[in-house]
Amino acid sequence: MKAKIVSTGSYLPEKILTNKDLEKMVDTNDEWITQRTGIKIRHIAQDGEVTSDLAYKAALDALNSANVSPEEIDVIIVATVTPDQLLPATALFVQEKLGAKNAFGFDINAACSGFMYALSVADAYIRSNMAKKILVIGAEILSRITDYQDRSTCVIFADGAACVLVEATENDDEGILGLRLRSDGHYTDLMEVPSPGSHKPCSKEAIENRDIYIKMKGNETFKMSIRSILEVSEDVLNSLDLSFKDIDLMVSHQANRRIIEGVAKRAKLPEEKTIITIDKHANTAAASIPLALDWANKNGKIKKGDLILLNSFGASLTWSAGVIRW
Ligand code: COA
């Protein structure tokens, strides 16, 4: 028994924040943002809109595409670093909104690698016959933990959600062929949101220190990204007796256009084999890979039988890669 992505779905909030808009908020400019990151616009949730609202709409899109009803779902996994609340899990709010009364749900926090970690759980559940139909959702409202006084981070992060429906297949020629997950707790200070948590509970001081927002050592993180993504991608490909030249499409976490291009260049993958959505989605952490996958799927970039390499890199540090036969 193998796990297979049978449909994709997404939802992006209507409100758009452009680079020009950001010029009015911090000392930055369209040219710097475009050249250094590849981002042109980003979607931002409305006041009152919560992560489970985005996740629910993305899940509905994936369910409708596959003509599957919410009652058929066994598990809902939401990868997010911006849950509706610390408790209960966002997946439970999604379950209620969907009316997926036969499912159980939980959240996963692995930052920008969250979707890949969630996909690995879905893969294991299917292989071990624990479940047959699983919604794997990446959903974020990063604008709520972004410091709009910090130009080094506020130009990068954005909101959005995407979902894949994972089902069991007995066909050996399709589905998730391999996955590799990595983390290194030595680098937890490269990117963090210190509060609220047991270390720094919510307090006036935490708010004044801006500890409730993302703090990132961008350049140090950037330097580690390309080689880490290459290493883990090569590892999963080698384990399947494959190499970069066998890949039809690489769908990467969209953290920075220069990172994706750097990986593609070293892997000798031509531009048409990479998916770039950072220009329109910016960095949506756990939602980024499924958003890019859904965009590729809906825009005719994927055909049946394609070999797809997924890879991620994120806080702090997590990184991963997977190979899928579509
Ligand atoms: N507008 C204009 N200038 C800016 C700026 C902005 N928004 N943000 C930073 N700068 C300035 C810096 O102050 C610095 O100026 P200085 O040279 O006068 O000190 C200069 O630009 C270069 O800063 P640096 O941080 O070295 O830029 P960079 O080329 O590394 O790009 C990132 C910054 C964040 C875009 C890049 O480092 C990155 O993408 N990092 C990886 C992020 C990542 O993968 N995170 C994990 C997954 S989410």
mmCIF file of C-alpha atoms and ligand atoms in Angstrom:
data_model
loop_
_atom_site.group_PDB
_atom_site.id
_atom_site.type_symbol
_atom_site.label_atom_id
_atom_site.label_comp_id
_atom_site.label_asym_id
_atom_site.label_seq_id
_atom_site.Cartn_x
_atom_site.Cartn_y
_atom_site.Cartn_z
ATOM 1 C CA MET A 1 0.000 0.000 0.000
ATOM 2 C CA LYS A 2 1.322 3.453 -0.964
ATOM 3 C CA ALA A 3 0.102 7.010 -0.395
ATOM 4 C CA LYS A 4 -0.883 9.191 -3.325
ATOM 5 C CA ILE A 5 -1.845 12.844 -3.694
ATOM 6 C CA VAL A 6 -5.163 12.672 -5.545
ATOM 7 C CA SER A 7 -6.097 16.370 -5.542
ATOM 8 C CA THR A 8 -4.904 19.804 -4.502
ATOM 9 C CA GLY A 9 -6.678 22.932 -3.307
ATOM 10 C CA SER A 10 -5.808 26.402 -2.107
ATOM 11 C CA TYR A 11 -7.110 29.649 -0.724
ATOM 12 C CA LEU A 12 -5.469 33.055 -0.710
ATOM 13 C CA PRO A 13 -6.984 36.005 1.167
ATOM 14 C CA GLU A 14 -8.308 38.753 -1.111
ATOM 15 C CA LYS A 15 -6.279 41.636 0.317
ATOM 16 C CA ILE A 16 -2.970 42.247 -1.490
ATOM 17 C CA LEU A 17 0.046 44.074 -0.092
ATOM 18 C CA THR A 18 2.448 45.275 -2.798
ATOM 19 C CA ASN A 19 6.103 46.247 -2.545
ATOM 20 C CA LYS A 20 4.983 49.846 -3.163
ATOM 21 C CA ASP A 21 2.637 49.593 -0.145
ATOM 22 C CA LEU A 22 5.590 48.423 1.978
ATOM 23 C CA GLU A 23 7.650 51.419 0.835
ATOM 24 C CA LYS A 24 5.171 53.561 2.797
ATOM 25 C CA MET A 25 5.584 51.425 5.927
ATOM 26 C CA VAL A 26 9.361 50.820 6.235
ATOM 27 C CA ASP A 27 12.604 52.005 4.619
ATOM 28 C CA THR A 28 12.572 49.660 1.625
ATOM 29 C CA ASN A 29 11.904 49.748 -2.092
ATOM 30 C CA ASP A 30 10.446 47.595 -4.841
ATOM 31 C CA GLU A 31 13.842 47.148 -6.511
ATOM 32 C CA TRP A 32 15.533 45.760 -3.360
ATOM 33 C CA ILE A 33 12.663 43.388 -2.572
ATOM 34 C CA THR A 34 12.419 42.130 -6.160
ATOM 35 C CA GLN A 35 16.169 41.629 -6.590
ATOM 36 C CA ARG A 36 16.919 40.144 -3.163
ATOM 37 C CA THR A 37 13.811 37.940 -2.788
ATOM 38 C CA GLY A 38 11.791 37.742 -6.037
ATOM 39 C CA ILE A 39 8.622 38.907 -4.244
ATOM 40 C CA LYS A 40 6.254 41.391 -5.933
ATOM 41 C CA ILE A 41 3.001 40.977 -3.988
ATOM 42 C CA ARG A 42 1.660 39.059 -0.998
ATOM 43 C CA HIS A 43 -1.823 38.148 0.250
ATOM 44 C CA ILE A 44 -2.832 39.307 3.731
ATOM 45 C CA ALA A 45 -5.782 38.053 5.784
ATOM 46 C CA GLN A 46 -8.576 40.448 6.743
ATOM 47 C CA ASP A 47 -9.123 41.384 10.384
ATOM 48 C CA GLY A 48 -11.180 38.614 11.954
ATOM 49 C CA GLU A 49 -10.094 35.994 9.401
ATOM 50 C CA VAL A 50 -8.325 33.108 11.179
ATOM 51 C CA THR A 51 -5.981 30.339 10.008
ATOM 52 C CA SER A 52 -8.714 27.686 10.126
ATOM 53 C CA ASP A 53 -10.865 29.833 7.778
ATOM 54 C CA LEU A 54 -8.092 29.730 5.164
ATOM 55 C CA ALA A 55 -7.400 26.041 5.812
ATOM 56 C CA TYR A 56 -11.099 25.164 5.541
ATOM 57 C CA LYS A 57 -11.443 26.902 2.150
ATOM 58 C CA ALA A 58 -8.301 25.183 0.831
ATOM 59 C CA ALA A 59 -9.567 21.801 2.072
ATOM 60 C CA LEU A 60 -12.959 22.343 0.438
ATOM 61 C CA ASP A 61 -11.216 23.119 -2.853
ATOM 62 C CA ALA A 62 -9.204 19.863 -2.666
ATOM 63 C CA LEU A 63 -12.281 17.818 -1.667
ATOM 64 C CA ASN A 64 -14.387 19.291 -4.488
ATOM 65 C CA SER A 65 -11.638 18.602 -7.041
ATOM 66 C CA ALA A 66 -11.633 14.925 -6.038
ATOM 67 C CA ASN A 67 -15.408 14.731 -5.565
ATOM 68 C CA VAL A 68 -14.888 13.418 -2.020
ATOM 69 C CA SER A 69 -17.191 14.401 0.859
ATOM 70 C CA PRO A 70 -15.888 15.588 4.273
ATOM 71 C CA GLU A 71 -17.508 12.550 5.963
ATOM 72 C CA GLU A 72 -15.138 10.253 4.038
ATOM 73 C CA ILE A 73 -12.039 11.846 5.616
ATOM 74 C CA ASP A 74 -10.196 9.805 8.273
ATOM 75 C CA VAL A 75 -7.540 12.332 9.354
ATOM 76 C CA ILE A 76 -6.983 16.107 9.122
ATOM 77 C CA ILE A 77 -3.408 17.291 9.629
ATOM 78 C CA VAL A 78 -2.740 21.023 9.707
ATOM 79 C CA ALA A 79 0.848 22.222 9.446
ATOM 80 C CA THR A 80 1.093 25.740 10.836
ATOM 81 C CA VAL A 81 3.127 28.072 13.043
ATOM 82 C CA THR A 82 0.166 30.450 13.292
ATOM 83 C CA PRO A 83 -2.630 28.360 14.833
ATOM 84 C CA ASP A 84 -6.007 29.973 15.601
ATOM 85 C CA GLN A 85 -5.156 29.508 19.305
ATOM 86 C CA LEU A 86 -2.515 27.629 21.305
ATOM 87 C CA LEU A 87 -5.277 25.188 22.232
ATOM 88 C CA PRO A 88 -7.130 23.364 20.727
ATOM 89 C CA ALA A 89 -5.420 22.397 17.487
ATOM 90 C CA THR A 90 -6.409 24.329 14.346
ATOM 91 C CA ALA A 91 -7.259 20.983 12.716
ATOM 92 C CA LEU A 92 -10.249 20.701 15.077
ATOM 93 C CA PHE A 93 -11.647 24.054 13.959
ATOM 94 C CA VAL A 94 -11.183 22.876 10.352
ATOM 95 C CA GLN A 95 -12.925 19.590 11.173
ATOM 96 C CA GLU A 96 -15.926 21.470 12.594
ATOM 97 C CA LYS A 97 -16.120 23.889 9.634
ATOM 98 C CA LEU A 98 -15.954 20.988 7.165
ATOM 99 C CA GLY A 99 -18.328 18.738 9.104
ATOM 100 C CA ALA A 100 -15.731 15.965 8.837
ATOM 101 C CA LYS A 101 -17.327 14.073 11.705
ATOM 102 C CA ASN A 102 -15.551 10.746 11.082
ATOM 103 C CA ALA A 103 -12.037 12.225 11.152
ATOM 104 C CA PHE A 104 -9.516 12.936 13.889
ATOM 105 C CA GLY A 105 -7.170 15.875 13.589
ATOM 106 C CA PHE A 106 -4.037 17.512 14.946
ATOM 107 C CA ASP A 107 -1.453 20.177 14.114
ATOM 108 C CA ILE A 108 2.221 19.933 13.251
ATOM 109 C CA ASN A 109 4.782 22.689 13.799
ATOM 110 C CA ALA A 110 7.905 22.323 11.692
ATOM 111 C CA ALA A 111 7.837 25.874 10.285
ATOM 112 C CA CYS A 112 8.521 26.012 6.538
ATOM 113 C CA SER A 113 9.011 22.218 6.450
ATOM 114 C CA GLY A 114 5.667 21.671 8.187
ATOM 115 C CA PHE A 115 3.835 20.492 5.095
ATOM 116 C CA MET A 116 6.522 17.884 4.379
ATOM 117 C CA TYR A 117 6.463 16.626 7.972
ATOM 118 C CA ALA A 118 2.652 16.408 7.786
ATOM 119 C CA LEU A 119 2.874 14.585 4.462
ATOM 120 C CA SER A 120 5.266 12.061 6.032
ATOM 121 C CA VAL A 121 2.722 11.338 8.790
ATOM 122 C CA ALA A 122 -0.020 10.866 6.184
ATOM 123 C CA ASP A 123 2.305 8.563 4.221
ATOM 124 C CA ALA A 124 3.007 6.475 7.350
ATOM 125 C CA TYR A 125 -0.688 6.264 8.301
ATOM 126 C CA ILE A 126 -1.601 5.049 4.812
ATOM 127 C CA ARG A 127 1.263 2.536 4.623
ATOM 128 C CA SER A 128 0.345 1.131 8.044
ATOM 129 C CA ASN A 129 -3.352 0.944 7.060
ATOM 130 C CA MET A 130 -4.371 3.328 9.845
ATOM 131 C CA ALA A 131 -6.240 5.590 7.420
ATOM 132 C CA LYS A 132 -7.412 5.700 3.812
ATOM 133 C CA LYS A 133 -8.188 9.378 3.146
ATOM 134 C CA ILE A 134 -6.188 12.180 4.749
ATOM 135 C CA LEU A 135 -6.296 15.967 4.319
ATOM 136 C CA VAL A 136 -2.802 17.436 4.619
ATOM 137 C CA ILE A 137 -3.087 21.198 4.967
ATOM 138 C CA GLY A 138 -0.468 23.940 5.204
ATOM 139 C CA ALA A 139 -2.051 27.151 6.481
ATOM 140 C CA GLU A 140 -0.583 30.367 7.818
ATOM 141 C CA ILE A 141 -1.498 33.904 8.794
ATOM 142 C CA LEU A 142 2.110 35.014 9.191
ATOM 143 C CA SER A 143 1.061 38.682 9.046
ATOM 144 C CA ARG A 144 -0.089 38.289 12.688
ATOM 145 C CA ILE A 145 3.449 37.395 13.841
ATOM 146 C CA THR A 146 5.285 39.735 11.456
ATOM 147 C CA ASP A 147 6.887 42.927 12.747
ATOM 148 C CA TYR A 148 5.878 45.680 10.315
ATOM 149 C CA GLN A 149 8.616 47.865 11.821
ATOM 150 C CA ASP A 150 11.345 45.385 10.769
ATOM 151 C CA ARG A 151 12.187 45.742 7.082
ATOM 152 C CA SER A 152 14.346 42.610 7.072
ATOM 153 C CA THR A 153 11.333 40.369 7.710
ATOM 154 C CA CYS A 154 8.109 42.248 6.906
ATOM 155 C CA VAL A 155 8.751 42.253 3.159
ATOM 156 C CA ILE A 156 9.000 38.445 3.096
ATOM 157 C CA PHE A 157 6.099 36.884 4.981
ATOM 158 C CA ALA A 158 2.480 36.455 3.903
ATOM 159 C CA ASP A 159 -0.751 34.525 4.400
ATOM 160 C CA GLY A 160 -2.408 31.636 2.572
ATOM 161 C CA ALA A 161 -3.423 27.999 2.751
ATOM 162 C CA ALA A 162 -3.270 24.928 0.566
ATOM 163 C CA CYS A 163 -4.309 21.326 0.940
ATOM 164 C CA VAL A 164 -3.636 17.960 -0.629
ATOM 165 C CA LEU A 165 -5.920 14.972 -0.352
ATOM 166 C CA VAL A 166 -3.833 11.855 0.243
ATOM 167 C CA GLU A 167 -5.328 8.442 -0.458
ATOM 168 C CA ALA A 168 -4.167 4.837 -0.447
ATOM 169 C CA THR A 169 -3.167 3.280 -3.769
ATOM 170 C CA GLU A 170 -2.107 -0.241 -4.648
ATOM 171 C CA ASN A 171 -0.522 0.918 -7.896
ATOM 172 C CA ASP A 172 3.266 0.674 -7.394
ATOM 173 C CA ASP A 173 3.970 3.136 -10.219
ATOM 174 C CA GLU A 174 2.424 6.183 -8.521
ATOM 175 C CA GLY A 175 2.375 8.080 -5.252
ATOM 176 C CA ILE A 176 4.929 9.084 -2.623
ATOM 177 C CA LEU A 177 8.113 7.152 -3.420
ATOM 178 C CA GLY A 178 10.340 8.485 -0.662
ATOM 179 C CA LEU A 179 10.691 11.197 1.984
ATOM 180 C CA ARG A 180 13.563 12.501 4.103
ATOM 181 C CA LEU A 181 13.144 14.846 7.078
ATOM 182 C CA ARG A 182 15.905 16.694 8.921
ATOM 183 C CA SER A 183 16.224 19.086 11.849
ATOM 184 C CA ASP A 184 19.111 20.594 13.807
ATOM 185 C CA GLY A 185 18.303 22.062 17.223
ATOM 186 C CA HIS A 186 21.725 23.727 17.367
ATOM 187 C CA TYR A 187 20.392 26.627 15.292
ATOM 188 C CA THR A 188 17.123 27.451 17.071
ATOM 189 C CA ASP A 189 18.088 31.131 17.326
ATOM 190 C CA LEU A 190 18.360 31.655 13.559
ATOM 191 C CA MET A 191 14.625 32.181 13.315
ATOM 192 C CA GLU A 192 12.230 32.375 16.215
ATOM 193 C CA VAL A 193 9.083 33.854 17.729
ATOM 194 C CA PRO A 194 10.062 33.872 21.432
ATOM 195 C CA SER A 195 6.627 34.609 22.932
ATOM 196 C CA PRO A 196 4.091 33.408 23.963
ATOM 197 C CA GLY A 197 5.434 30.112 25.252
ATOM 198 C CA SER A 198 6.617 28.572 28.493
ATOM 199 C CA HIS A 199 9.979 30.307 28.064
ATOM 200 C CA LYS A 200 8.482 33.780 27.669
ATOM 201 C CA PRO A 201 4.782 33.762 28.522
ATOM 202 C CA CYS A 202 2.643 36.551 27.134
ATOM 203 C CA SER A 203 3.577 39.724 29.055
ATOM 204 C CA LYS A 204 3.749 43.482 28.621
ATOM 205 C CA GLU A 205 7.546 43.113 28.463
ATOM 206 C CA ALA A 206 7.351 40.509 25.665
ATOM 207 C CA ILE A 207 5.136 42.830 23.644
ATOM 208 C CA GLU A 208 7.403 45.844 24.277
ATOM 209 C CA ASN A 209 10.486 43.795 23.236
ATOM 210 C CA ARG A 210 8.574 42.749 20.088
ATOM 211 C CA ASP A 211 9.184 39.112 21.121
ATOM 212 C CA ILE A 212 5.748 38.210 19.746
ATOM 213 C CA TYR A 213 7.071 38.657 16.201
ATOM 214 C CA ILE A 214 9.373 36.657 13.894
ATOM 215 C CA LYS A 215 13.044 37.394 14.477
ATOM 216 C CA MET A 216 15.317 36.075 11.730
ATOM 217 C CA LYS A 217 19.032 36.071 10.999
ATOM 218 C CA GLY A 218 18.282 36.119 7.285
ATOM 219 C CA ASN A 219 21.743 36.124 5.810
ATOM 220 C CA GLU A 220 23.074 33.317 8.057
ATOM 221 C CA THR A 221 19.983 31.257 7.252
ATOM 222 C CA PHE A 222 20.373 31.931 3.541
ATOM 223 C CA LYS A 223 23.978 30.665 3.590
ATOM 224 C CA MET A 224 22.921 27.280 4.950
ATOM 225 C CA SER A 225 19.872 26.856 2.754
ATOM 226 C CA ILE A 226 21.162 25.825 -0.687
ATOM 227 C CA ARG A 227 23.601 23.150 0.462
ATOM 228 C CA SER A 228 21.089 21.700 2.945
ATOM 229 C CA ILE A 229 18.346 21.434 0.314
ATOM 230 C CA LEU A 230 20.789 19.831 -2.139
ATOM 231 C CA GLU A 231 22.058 17.331 0.442
ATOM 232 C CA VAL A 232 18.633 16.080 1.505
ATOM 233 C CA SER A 233 17.315 16.042 -2.093
ATOM 234 C CA GLU A 234 20.302 13.985 -3.260
ATOM 235 C CA ASP A 235 19.832 11.619 -0.331
ATOM 236 C CA VAL A 236 16.192 10.836 -1.112
ATOM 237 C CA LEU A 237 16.911 10.553 -4.857
ATOM 238 C CA ASN A 238 19.867 8.207 -4.252
ATOM 239 C CA SER A 239 17.744 6.023 -1.981
ATOM 240 C CA LEU A 240 15.448 5.459 -4.969
ATOM 241 C CA ASP A 241 18.289 4.964 -7.488
ATOM 242 C CA LEU A 242 17.341 8.269 -9.090
ATOM 243 C CA SER A 243 19.203 11.522 -9.762
ATOM 244 C CA PHE A 244 18.300 15.134 -10.523
ATOM 245 C CA LYS A 245 18.270 14.366 -14.250
ATOM 246 C CA ASP A 246 15.254 12.049 -13.739
ATOM 247 C CA ILE A 247 13.158 14.845 -12.234
ATOM 248 C CA ASP A 248 10.355 16.429 -14.293
ATOM 249 C CA LEU A 249 9.565 19.170 -11.798
ATOM 250 C CA MET A 250 11.013 20.602 -8.584
ATOM 251 C CA VAL A 251 8.492 22.214 -6.226
ATOM 252 C CA SER A 252 10.396 23.962 -3.450
ATOM 253 C CA HIS A 253 9.500 25.958 -0.379
ATOM 254 C CA GLN A 254 9.291 29.551 -1.595
ATOM 255 C CA ALA A 255 11.594 31.402 0.825
ATOM 256 C CA ASN A 256 13.683 33.312 -1.683
ATOM 257 C CA ARG A 257 13.870 33.136 -5.481
ATOM 258 C CA ARG A 258 17.691 33.145 -5.243
ATOM 259 C CA ILE A 259 17.639 29.989 -3.074
ATOM 260 C CA ILE A 260 15.459 28.074 -5.577
ATOM 261 C CA GLU A 261 17.603 29.249 -8.503
ATOM 262 C CA GLY A 262 20.782 28.362 -6.609
ATOM 263 C CA VAL A 263 19.555 24.816 -5.973
ATOM 264 C CA ALA A 264 18.354 24.421 -9.587
ATOM 265 C CA LYS A 265 21.676 25.663 -10.964
ATOM 266 C CA ARG A 266 23.757 23.251 -8.893
ATOM 267 C CA ALA A 267 21.339 20.389 -9.669
ATOM 268 C CA LYS A 268 21.516 21.327 -13.373
ATOM 269 C CA LEU A 269 17.727 21.630 -13.542
ATOM 270 C CA PRO A 270 16.541 23.975 -16.308
ATOM 271 C CA GLU A 271 14.256 26.876 -15.357
ATOM 272 C CA GLU A 272 11.152 25.181 -16.812
ATOM 273 C CA LYS A 273 11.586 22.333 -14.314
ATOM 274 C CA THR A 274 11.261 24.648 -11.300
ATOM 275 C CA ILE A 275 8.122 26.271 -9.935
ATOM 276 C CA ILE A 276 8.355 29.894 -8.842
ATOM 277 C CA THR A 277 5.348 31.321 -7.015
ATOM 278 C CA ILE A 278 7.210 33.541 -4.559
ATOM 279 C CA ASP A 279 6.514 36.555 -6.802
ATOM 280 C CA LYS A 280 2.765 36.285 -6.085
ATOM 281 C CA HIS A 281 2.577 34.348 -2.780
ATOM 282 C CA ALA A 282 5.755 35.507 -0.944
ATOM 283 C CA ASN A 283 6.856 33.219 1.920
ATOM 284 C CA THR A 284 3.858 31.463 3.490
ATOM 285 C CA ALA A 285 5.879 28.936 5.588
ATOM 286 C CA ALA A 286 3.918 25.649 5.846
ATOM 287 C CA ALA A 287 1.493 26.731 3.104
ATOM 288 C CA SER A 288 4.230 27.481 0.605
ATOM 289 C CA ILE A 289 4.913 24.042 -0.946
ATOM 290 C CA PRO A 290 1.256 22.980 -1.281
ATOM 291 C CA LEU A 291 0.401 26.435 -2.674
ATOM 292 C CA ALA A 292 3.141 26.039 -5.296
ATOM 293 C CA LEU A 293 2.027 22.464 -6.012
ATOM 294 C CA ASP A 294 -1.605 23.535 -6.403
ATOM 295 C CA TRP A 295 -0.595 26.422 -8.676
ATOM 296 C CA ALA A 296 1.483 24.041 -10.820
ATOM 297 C CA ASN A 297 -1.370 21.519 -10.913
ATOM 298 C CA LYS A 298 -4.006 24.074 -11.896
ATOM 299 C CA ASN A 299 -1.776 25.721 -14.482
ATOM 300 C CA GLY A 300 -1.011 22.553 -16.428
ATOM 301 C CA LYS A 301 2.611 22.246 -15.279
ATOM 302 C CA ILE A 302 2.121 18.657 -14.028
ATOM 303 C CA LYS A 303 1.107 15.642 -16.080
ATOM 304 C CA LYS A 304 0.291 12.104 -15.016
ATOM 305 C CA GLY A 305 3.449 10.050 -14.502
ATOM 306 C CA ASP A 306 5.682 13.071 -13.779
ATOM 307 C CA LEU A 307 8.442 12.598 -11.226
ATOM 308 C CA ILE A 308 8.226 15.517 -8.795
ATOM 309 C CA LEU A 309 10.869 16.521 -6.265
ATOM 310 C CA LEU A 310 9.581 18.472 -3.259
ATOM 311 C CA ASN A 311 12.021 20.171 -0.907
ATOM 312 C CA SER A 312 11.978 22.586 2.004
ATOM 313 C CA PHE A 313 14.189 24.584 4.319
ATOM 314 C CA GLY A 314 13.053 26.580 7.332
ATOM 315 C CA ALA A 315 13.161 27.538 10.974
ATOM 316 C CA SER A 316 15.274 26.644 12.730
ATOM 317 C CA LEU A 317 16.491 24.468 11.375
ATOM 318 C CA THR A 318 14.296 21.994 9.569
ATOM 319 C CA TRP A 319 14.745 20.757 6.026
ATOM 320 C CA SER A 320 13.362 17.948 3.927
ATOM 321 C CA ALA A 321 12.832 16.400 0.512
ATOM 322 C CA GLY A 322 10.412 13.984 -1.086
ATOM 323 C CA VAL A 323 9.873 12.291 -4.426
ATOM 324 C CA ILE A 324 6.411 11.735 -5.866
ATOM 325 C CA ARG A 325 5.252 9.955 -9.029
ATOM 326 C CA TRP A 326 2.117 11.937 -10.051
HETATM 327 N N1 COA B 1 14.878 46.853 2.022
HETATM 328 C C1 COA B 1 16.056 47.446 1.802
HETATM 329 N N2 COA B 1 17.198 47.064 2.389
HETATM 330 C C2 COA B 1 17.138 46.024 3.232
HETATM 331 C C3 COA B 1 15.940 45.346 3.507
HETATM 332 C C4 COA B 1 14.785 45.795 2.872
HETATM 333 N N3 COA B 1 13.588 45.234 3.068
HETATM 334 N N4 COA B 1 16.186 44.350 4.380
HETATM 335 C C5 COA B 1 17.496 44.378 4.649
HETATM 336 N N5 COA B 1 18.075 45.406 3.962
HETATM 337 C C6 COA B 1 19.478 45.802 3.943
HETATM 338 C C7 COA B 1 20.222 45.392 5.205
HETATM 339 O O1 COA B 1 20.024 46.336 6.228
HETATM 340 C C8 COA B 1 21.630 45.380 4.707
HETATM 341 O O2 COA B 1 22.108 46.706 4.633
HETATM 342 P P1 COA B 1 23.634 47.054 5.009
HETATM 343 O O3 COA B 1 24.457 46.300 3.992
HETATM 344 O O4 COA B 1 23.671 48.539 4.873
HETATM 345 O O5 COA B 1 23.828 46.537 6.383
HETATM 346 C C9 COA B 1 21.499 44.868 3.265
HETATM 347 O O6 COA B 1 20.139 45.115 2.888
HETATM 348 C C10 COA B 1 21.798 43.403 3.098
HETATM 349 O O7 COA B 1 21.137 42.682 4.142
HETATM 350 P P2 COA B 1 21.164 41.118 4.196
HETATM 351 O O8 COA B 1 20.378 40.662 5.394
HETATM 352 O O9 COA B 1 22.581 40.649 4.076
HETATM 353 O O10 COA B 1 20.359 40.782 2.851
HETATM 354 P P3 COA B 1 20.238 39.427 2.091
HETATM 355 O O11 COA B 1 20.733 39.588 0.725
HETATM 356 O O12 COA B 1 20.738 38.258 2.897
HETATM 357 O O13 COA B 1 18.650 39.274 1.961
HETATM 358 C C11 COA B 1 16.913 38.007 3.018
HETATM 359 C C12 COA B 1 17.840 39.193 3.138
HETATM 360 C C13 COA B 1 16.133 37.868 4.303
HETATM 361 C C14 COA B 1 15.962 38.257 1.853
HETATM 362 C C15 COA B 1 17.736 36.708 2.758
HETATM 363 O O14 COA B 1 18.792 36.663 3.651
HETATM 364 C C16 COA B 1 16.943 35.436 2.858
HETATM 365 O O15 COA B 1 16.094 35.157 2.051
HETATM 366 N N6 COA B 1 17.298 34.587 3.852
HETATM 367 C C17 COA B 1 16.772 33.235 3.943
HETATM 368 C C18 COA B 1 15.471 33.238 4.610
HETATM 369 C C19 COA B 1 15.055 31.834 4.848
HETATM 370 O O16 COA B 1 15.297 30.943 4.088
HETATM 371 N N7 COA B 1 14.426 31.615 6.006
HETATM 372 C C20 COA B 1 14.049 30.305 6.388
HETATM 373 C C21 COA B 1 12.801 29.888 5.723
HETATM 374 S S1 COA B 1 11.486 30.965 6.063
#
